[in-house]
PDB file of C-alpha atoms in Angstrom:
ATOM      1  CA  MET A1372      -5.422 -16.232  -8.794  1.00  0.00           C
ATOM      2  CA  ARG A1373      -2.301 -14.857 -10.503  1.00  0.00           C
ATOM      3  CA  VAL A1374       0.225 -12.703  -8.667  1.00  0.00           C
ATOM      4  CA  VAL A1375       3.424 -10.793  -9.352  1.00  0.00           C
ATOM      5  CA  ILE A1376       5.976 -10.581  -6.544  1.00  0.00           C
ATOM      6  CA  ALA A1377       8.623  -7.869  -6.166  1.00  0.00           C
ATOM      7  CA  GLU A1378      11.064  -8.748  -3.390  1.00  0.00           C
ATOM      8  CA  ASP A1379      14.856  -8.546  -3.487  1.00  0.00           C
ATOM      9  CA  ALA A1380      15.466 -10.969  -0.582  1.00  0.00           C
ATOM     10  CA  VAL A1381      15.734 -14.330  -2.340  1.00  0.00           C
ATOM     11  CA  LEU A1382      14.735 -16.494   0.614  1.00  0.00           C
ATOM     12  CA  LEU A1383      11.617 -14.462   1.389  1.00  0.00           C
ATOM     13  CA  ARG A1384      10.666 -14.258  -2.286  1.00  0.00           C
ATOM     14  CA  GLU A1385      10.981 -18.009  -2.788  1.00  0.00           C
ATOM     15  CA  GLY A1386       9.194 -18.695   0.481  1.00  0.00           C
ATOM     16  CA  VAL A1387       6.212 -16.568  -0.535  1.00  0.00           C
ATOM     17  CA  ILE A1388       6.095 -18.262  -3.941  1.00  0.00           C
ATOM     18  CA  ARG A1389       5.952 -21.718  -2.307  1.00  0.00           C
ATOM     19  CA  LEU A1390       3.423 -20.605   0.269  1.00  0.00           C
ATOM     20  CA  LEU A1391       1.127 -19.251  -2.432  1.00  0.00           C
ATOM     21  CA  ALA A1392       1.601 -22.341  -4.598  1.00  0.00           C
ATOM     22  CA  ASP A1393       0.350 -24.471  -1.692  1.00  0.00           C
ATOM     23  CA  GLU A1394      -2.856 -22.417  -1.873  1.00  0.00           C
ATOM     24  CA  ASN A1395      -3.143 -22.867  -5.666  1.00  0.00           C
ATOM     25  CA  ILE A1396      -2.142 -19.241  -6.229  1.00  0.00           C
ATOM     26  CA  GLU A1397       0.096 -18.869  -9.272  1.00  0.00           C
ATOM     27  CA  THR A1398       3.112 -16.558  -9.262  1.00  0.00           C
ATOM     28  CA  VAL A1399       3.386 -15.391 -12.873  1.00  0.00           C
ATOM     29  CA  ALA A1400       6.494 -13.264 -12.266  1.00  0.00           C
ATOM     30  CA  ALA A1401       8.955 -12.739  -9.413  1.00  0.00           C
ATOM     31  CA  VAL A1402      11.324  -9.769  -9.668  1.00  0.00           C
ATOM     32  CA  ASP A1403      13.806  -7.976  -7.441  1.00  0.00           C
ATOM     33  CA  ASN A1404      13.442  -4.312  -8.442  1.00  0.00           C
ATOM     34  CA  GLY A1405      10.838  -1.668  -9.167  1.00  0.00           C
ATOM     35  CA  ASP A1406      11.471  -1.295 -12.890  1.00  0.00           C
ATOM     36  CA  ASP A1407      10.934  -4.999 -13.477  1.00  0.00           C
ATOM     37  CA  LEU A1408       7.762  -4.879 -11.373  1.00  0.00           C
ATOM     38  CA  LEU A1409       6.242  -2.302 -13.691  1.00  0.00           C
ATOM     39  CA  GLY A1410       7.156  -4.386 -16.706  1.00  0.00           C
ATOM     40  CA  ALA A1411       5.769  -7.552 -15.140  1.00  0.00           C
ATOM     41  CA  VAL A1412       2.381  -6.107 -14.209  1.00  0.00           C
ATOM     42  CA  LYS A1413       1.959  -4.572 -17.649  1.00  0.00           C
ATOM     43  CA  GLU A1414       2.818  -7.877 -19.304  1.00  0.00           C
ATOM     44  CA  HIS A1415       0.880 -10.265 -17.082  1.00  0.00           C
ATOM     45  CA  ARG A1416      -2.019  -8.132 -15.776  1.00  0.00           C
ATOM     46  CA  PRO A1417      -2.054 -10.063 -12.468  1.00  0.00           C
ATOM     47  CA  ASP A1418      -4.827 -10.222  -9.911  1.00  0.00           C
ATOM     48  CA  LEU A1419      -2.435  -8.911  -7.257  1.00  0.00           C
ATOM     49  CA  ALA A1420       1.048  -7.422  -6.870  1.00  0.00           C
ATOM     50  CA  ILE A1421       2.956  -8.227  -3.667  1.00  0.00           C
ATOM     51  CA  VAL A1422       5.671  -5.625  -3.215  1.00  0.00           C
ATOM     52  CA  ASP A1423       8.479  -4.915  -0.744  1.00  0.00           C
ATOM     53  CA  VAL A1424       8.632  -1.205   0.134  1.00  0.00           C
ATOM     54  CA  ARG A1425      12.437  -1.088   0.016  1.00  0.00           C
ATOM     55  CA  MET A1426      14.299  -2.465  -2.984  1.00  0.00           C
ATOM     56  CA  PRO A1427      17.474  -1.734  -4.976  1.00  0.00           C
ATOM     57  CA  PRO A1428      19.277   0.452  -5.704  1.00  0.00           C
ATOM     58  CA  THR A1429      18.871   2.719  -2.645  1.00  0.00           C
ATOM     59  CA  PHE A1430      16.615   0.520  -0.479  1.00  0.00           C
ATOM     60  CA  THR A1431      14.421   3.464   0.490  1.00  0.00           C
ATOM     61  CA  ASP A1432      11.075   3.655  -1.304  1.00  0.00           C
ATOM     62  CA  GLU A1433      11.648   2.085  -4.732  1.00  0.00           C
ATOM     63  CA  GLY A1434       9.087  -0.632  -4.103  1.00  0.00           C
ATOM     64  CA  LEU A1435       6.403   1.789  -3.014  1.00  0.00           C
ATOM     65  CA  ARG A1436       7.037   4.071  -5.990  1.00  0.00           C
ATOM     66  CA  ALA A1437       6.806   1.089  -8.306  1.00  0.00           C
ATOM     67  CA  ALA A1438       3.572  -0.055  -6.635  1.00  0.00           C
ATOM     68  CA  LEU A1439       2.031   3.385  -7.080  1.00  0.00           C
ATOM     69  CA  GLY A1440       3.232   3.425 -10.689  1.00  0.00           C
ATOM     70  CA  ALA A1441       1.687   0.016 -11.265  1.00  0.00           C
ATOM     71  CA  ARG A1442      -1.668   1.260  -9.960  1.00  0.00           C
ATOM     72  CA  ASP A1443      -1.416   4.269 -12.271  1.00  0.00           C
ATOM     73  CA  ALA A1444      -0.650   2.003 -15.239  1.00  0.00           C
ATOM     74  CA  ILE A1445      -3.390  -0.468 -14.345  1.00  0.00           C
ATOM     75  CA  PRO A1446      -6.109   1.381 -12.413  1.00  0.00           C
ATOM     76  CA  GLY A1447      -7.543  -0.719  -9.629  1.00  0.00           C
ATOM     77  CA  LEU A1448      -4.617  -3.166  -9.549  1.00  0.00           C
ATOM     78  CA  PRO A1449      -4.674  -4.699  -6.049  1.00  0.00           C
ATOM     79  CA  VAL A1450      -1.366  -4.156  -4.242  1.00  0.00           C
ATOM     80  CA  LEU A1451      -0.173  -5.750  -1.015  1.00  0.00           C
ATOM     81  CA  VAL A1452       2.908  -3.996   0.361  1.00  0.00           C
ATOM     82  CA  LEU A1453       5.330  -5.693   2.756  1.00  0.00           C
ATOM     83  CA  SER A1454       7.598  -3.662   5.018  1.00  0.00           C
ATOM     84  CA  GLN A1455      10.193  -4.470   7.649  1.00  0.00           C
ATOM     85  CA  TYR A1456       8.988  -1.634   9.874  1.00  0.00           C
ATOM     86  CA  VAL A1457       5.979   0.639  10.267  1.00  0.00           C
ATOM     87  CA  GLU A1458       6.793   3.454   7.853  1.00  0.00           C
ATOM     88  CA  GLU A1459       3.944   5.914   8.213  1.00  0.00           C
ATOM     89  CA  SER A1460       4.604   8.088   5.175  1.00  0.00           C
ATOM     90  CA  TYR A1461       4.649   5.060   2.886  1.00  0.00           C
ATOM     91  CA  ALA A1462       1.394   3.708   4.308  1.00  0.00           C
ATOM     92  CA  VAL A1463      -0.325   7.076   3.933  1.00  0.00           C
ATOM     93  CA  GLU A1464       0.783   7.485   0.327  1.00  0.00           C
ATOM     94  CA  LEU A1465      -0.354   4.006  -0.651  1.00  0.00           C
ATOM     95  CA  LEU A1466      -3.749   4.399   1.004  1.00  0.00           C
ATOM     96  CA  SER A1467      -4.415   7.940  -0.163  1.00  0.00           C
ATOM     97  CA  GLY A1468      -5.916   6.908  -3.498  1.00  0.00           C
ATOM     98  CA  GLY A1469      -9.309   6.398  -1.887  1.00  0.00           C
ATOM     99  CA  ALA A1470      -9.913   2.940  -3.376  1.00  0.00           C
ATOM    100  CA  GLY A1471      -9.807  -0.623  -2.125  1.00  0.00           C
ATOM    101  CA  GLY A1472      -7.519  -3.435  -3.127  1.00  0.00           C
ATOM    102  CA  VAL A1473      -4.685  -2.261  -0.908  1.00  0.00           C
ATOM    103  CA  GLY A1474      -2.774  -3.867   1.922  1.00  0.00           C
ATOM    104  CA  TYR A1475       0.159  -2.948   4.143  1.00  0.00           C
ATOM    105  CA  LEU A1476       1.656  -5.685   6.286  1.00  0.00           C
ATOM    106  CA  LEU A1477       4.815  -6.024   8.301  1.00  0.00           C
ATOM    107  CA  LYS A1478       7.016  -8.829   6.973  1.00  0.00           C
ATOM    108  CA  GLU A1479       6.785 -10.679  10.264  1.00  0.00           C
ATOM    109  CA  ARG A1480       3.115 -11.367   9.473  1.00  0.00           C
ATOM    110  CA  VAL A1481       4.144 -13.627   6.580  1.00  0.00           C
ATOM    111  CA  ALA A1482       5.175 -16.192   9.204  1.00  0.00           C
ATOM    112  CA  ASP A1483       1.506 -16.570  10.127  1.00  0.00           C
ATOM    113  CA  VAL A1484       0.548 -18.446   6.983  1.00  0.00           C
ATOM    114  CA  GLY A1485      -3.192 -18.403   7.541  1.00  0.00           C
ATOM    115  CA  ASP A1486      -3.396 -14.680   8.176  1.00  0.00           C
ATOM    116  CA  PHE A1487      -1.069 -13.888   5.278  1.00  0.00           C
ATOM    117  CA  VAL A1488      -3.069 -15.970   2.799  1.00  0.00           C
ATOM    118  CA  ASP A1489      -6.291 -14.383   4.052  1.00  0.00           C
ATOM    119  CA  ALA A1490      -4.759 -10.948   3.483  1.00  0.00           C
ATOM    120  CA  VAL A1491      -3.672 -11.921  -0.040  1.00  0.00           C
ATOM    121  CA  LYS A1492      -7.177 -13.075  -0.919  1.00  0.00           C
ATOM    122  CA  ARG A1493      -8.858 -10.041   0.672  1.00  0.00           C
ATOM    123  CA  VAL A1494      -6.709  -7.516  -1.153  1.00  0.00           C
ATOM    124  CA  ALA A1495      -6.996  -9.377  -4.462  1.00  0.00           C
ATOM    125  CA  GLY A1496     -10.768  -9.254  -3.986  1.00  0.00           C
ATOM    126  CA  GLY A1497     -10.738  -5.465  -3.638  1.00  0.00           C
ATOM    127  CA  GLY A1498     -10.666  -5.262   0.139  1.00  0.00           C
ATOM    128  CA  THR A1499      -8.085  -4.005   2.602  1.00  0.00           C
ATOM    129  CA  ALA A1500      -5.581  -5.709   4.866  1.00  0.00           C
ATOM    130  CA  ILE A1501      -3.804  -3.246   7.134  1.00  0.00           C
ATOM    131  CA  ASP A1502      -1.359  -4.383   9.813  1.00  0.00           C
ATOM    132  CA  PRO A1503      -2.623  -3.576  13.335  1.00  0.00           C
ATOM    133  CA  ASP A1504       0.686  -1.842  14.138  1.00  0.00           C
ATOM    134  CA  VAL A1505       0.258   0.400  11.099  1.00  0.00           C
ATOM    135  CA  ILE A1506      -3.272   1.269  12.184  1.00  0.00           C
ATOM    136  CA  ALA A1507      -2.084   2.114  15.697  1.00  0.00           C
ATOM    137  CA  GLN A1508       0.627   4.443  14.415  1.00  0.00           C
ATOM    138  CA  LEU A1509      -1.627   6.220  11.937  1.00  0.00           C
ATOM    139  CA  MET A1510      -4.296   6.748  14.570  1.00  0.00           C
ATOM    140  CA  ALA A1511      -1.764   8.043  17.113  1.00  0.00           C
ATOM    141  CA  ARG A1512      -1.482  11.310  15.208  1.00  0.00           C
ATOM    142  CA  GLY A1513      -4.643  12.505  16.949  1.00  0.00           C
ATOM    143  CA  ARG A1514      -6.093  14.854  14.347  1.00  0.00           C
ATOM    144  CA  LYS A1515      -9.722  16.000  14.233  1.00  0.00           C
ATOM    145  CA  ASN A1516     -11.903  14.120  11.775  1.00  0.00           C
ATOM    146  CA  PRO A1517     -15.409  12.653  11.349  1.00  0.00           C
ATOM    147  CA  LEU A1518     -14.365   9.675  13.475  1.00  0.00           C
ATOM    148  CA  ASP A1519     -14.768  11.861  16.563  1.00  0.00           C
ATOM    149  CA  SER A1520     -18.512  11.186  16.400  1.00  0.00           C
ATOM    150  CA  LEU A1521     -18.077   7.423  16.791  1.00  0.00           C
ATOM    151  CA  THR A1522     -18.599   5.694  20.106  1.00  0.00           C
ATOM    152  CA  ALA A1523     -15.767   3.673  21.632  1.00  0.00           C
ATOM    153  CA  ARG A1524     -17.405   0.425  20.495  1.00  0.00           C
ATOM    154  CA  GLU A1525     -17.989   1.732  16.963  1.00  0.00           C
ATOM    155  CA  SER A1526     -14.331   2.757  16.768  1.00  0.00           C
ATOM    156  CA  GLU A1527     -13.357  -0.711  17.945  1.00  0.00           C
ATOM    157  CA  VAL A1528     -15.521  -2.337  15.276  1.00  0.00           C
ATOM    158  CA  LEU A1529     -14.091  -0.065  12.593  1.00  0.00           C
ATOM    159  CA  GLY A1530     -10.567  -0.914  13.715  1.00  0.00           C
ATOM    160  CA  LEU A1531     -11.300  -4.615  13.241  1.00  0.00           C
ATOM    161  CA  MET A1532     -12.849  -3.853   9.850  1.00  0.00           C
ATOM    162  CA  ALA A1533      -9.596  -2.141   8.898  1.00  0.00           C
ATOM    163  CA  GLN A1534      -7.728  -5.343   9.693  1.00  0.00           C
ATOM    164  CA  GLY A1535      -9.989  -7.084   7.188  1.00  0.00           C
ATOM    165  CA  LEU A1536     -12.178  -9.058   9.593  1.00  0.00           C
ATOM    166  CA  SER A1537     -15.624 -10.169   8.457  1.00  0.00           C
ATOM    167  CA  ASN A1538     -18.736  -9.348  10.486  1.00  0.00           C
ATOM    168  CA  THR A1539     -18.717 -12.863  11.934  1.00  0.00           C
ATOM    169  CA  ALA A1540     -15.056 -12.601  12.921  1.00  0.00           C
ATOM    170  CA  ILE A1541     -15.689  -9.191  14.516  1.00  0.00           C
ATOM    171  CA  ALA A1542     -18.602 -10.626  16.498  1.00  0.00           C
ATOM    172  CA  ASN A1543     -16.423 -13.496  17.716  1.00  0.00           C
ATOM    173  CA  SER A1544     -13.581 -11.155  18.632  1.00  0.00           C
ATOM    174  CA  LEU A1545     -15.810  -8.806  20.630  1.00  0.00           C
ATOM    175  CA  VAL A1546     -18.053 -11.588  21.975  1.00  0.00           C
ATOM    176  CA  VAL A1547     -21.214  -9.915  20.720  1.00  0.00           C
ATOM    177  CA  SER A1548     -23.991 -10.997  18.376  1.00  0.00           C
ATOM    178  CA  HIS A1549     -23.782 -10.758  14.601  1.00  0.00           C
ATOM    179  CA  GLY A1550     -26.770  -8.423  14.720  1.00  0.00           C
ATOM    180  CA  ALA A1551     -24.978  -6.096  17.133  1.00  0.00           C
ATOM    181  CA  VAL A1552     -22.025  -5.868  14.746  1.00  0.00           C
ATOM    182  CA  GLU A1553     -24.340  -5.063  11.824  1.00  0.00           C
ATOM    183  CA  LYS A1554     -25.981  -2.330  13.899  1.00  0.00           C
ATOM    184  CA  HIS A1555     -22.602  -0.813  14.801  1.00  0.00           C
ATOM    185  CA  ILE A1556     -21.488  -0.887  11.163  1.00  0.00           C
ATOM    186  CA  GLY A1557     -24.735   0.757  10.080  1.00  0.00           C
ATOM    187  CA  ASN A1558     -24.126   3.510  12.634  1.00  0.00           C
ATOM    188  CA  ILE A1559     -20.563   3.913  11.374  1.00  0.00           C
ATOM    189  CA  PHE A1560     -21.731   4.317   7.777  1.00  0.00           C
ATOM    190  CA  SER A1561     -24.344   6.853   8.854  1.00  0.00           C
ATOM    191  CA  LYS A1562     -22.001   8.948  11.003  1.00  0.00           C
ATOM    192  CA  LEU A1563     -19.341   9.003   8.291  1.00  0.00           C
ATOM    193  CA  GLY A1564     -21.888  10.003   5.655  1.00  0.00           C
ATOM    194  CA  LEU A1565     -21.437   6.812   3.620  1.00  0.00           C
ATOM    195  CA  GLU A1566     -24.979   6.194   2.446  1.00  0.00           C
ATOM    196  CA  ALA A1567     -25.058   6.134  -1.341  1.00  0.00           C
ATOM    197  CA  SER A1568     -23.208   3.006  -2.449  1.00  0.00           C
ATOM    198  CA  SER A1569     -22.953  -0.732  -1.939  1.00  0.00           C
ATOM    199  CA  VAL A1570     -22.172  -2.216   1.461  1.00  0.00           C
ATOM    200  CA  GLU A1571     -18.755  -3.483   0.344  1.00  0.00           C
ATOM    201  CA  HIS A1572     -17.749  -0.168  -1.204  1.00  0.00           C
ATOM    202  CA  ARG A1573     -18.910   1.720   1.883  1.00  0.00           C
ATOM    203  CA  ARG A1574     -16.879  -0.691   3.992  1.00  0.00           C
ATOM    204  CA  VAL A1575     -13.696   0.161   2.082  1.00  0.00           C
ATOM    205  CA  ARG A1576     -14.451   3.895   2.257  1.00  0.00           C
ATOM    206  CA  ALA A1577     -15.067   3.656   5.996  1.00  0.00           C
ATOM    207  CA  VAL A1578     -11.727   1.922   6.497  1.00  0.00           C
ATOM    208  CA  LEU A1579      -9.925   4.571   4.468  1.00  0.00           C
ATOM    209  CA  THR A1580     -11.616   7.290   6.511  1.00  0.00           C
ATOM    210  CA  TYR A1581     -10.511   5.493   9.656  1.00  0.00           C
ATOM    211  CA  LEU A1582      -6.933   5.591   8.415  1.00  0.00           C
ATOM    212  CA  GLY A1583      -7.220   9.332   7.932  1.00  0.00           C
ATOM    213  CA  ARG A1584      -7.635   9.595   4.196  1.00  0.00           C
TER     214      ARG A1584
END
């Protein structure tokens, strides 16, 4: 796997590079601003871009804007965004494209090497990796949507799907059988009207629906 990293904090940037190298993931470019990110993804066509939301010069949303620009320049480019805090508007904008290959994690999650590497691989593979705190904040808005038809257990399963857990991991987390998880997911797809595509694509669409898109 080949990645481009956009992070202005030198220690974090170098730490992520080393962490990925230990997993045989190559960093083909590491930059500290949004303009250079766009240039790097166009030049290297990476499998994934890892981007800090806030970068120079104003440290507001330059990273996010660059990530969205990168996805416009290279449709389908997987992007994993890192943020110091839960910033709802940024998460919504990133996820609103209706496609997979997106992630939004708080920077503190990088300290959990196993989870971070799993998120990198999931997003690069076209899946999602959304921080549980981001999910909680997005869902706290309480608007009406098709999710109202889900049972409490189905909502719980979908929440774990949004975190990127596999069916086996969901079963272990909820202490239920693998078959029970498959049944719940089938019900979720049916209630959300996601019937006409592959299981993996429906999974991504269900997660995006869960996040309010």
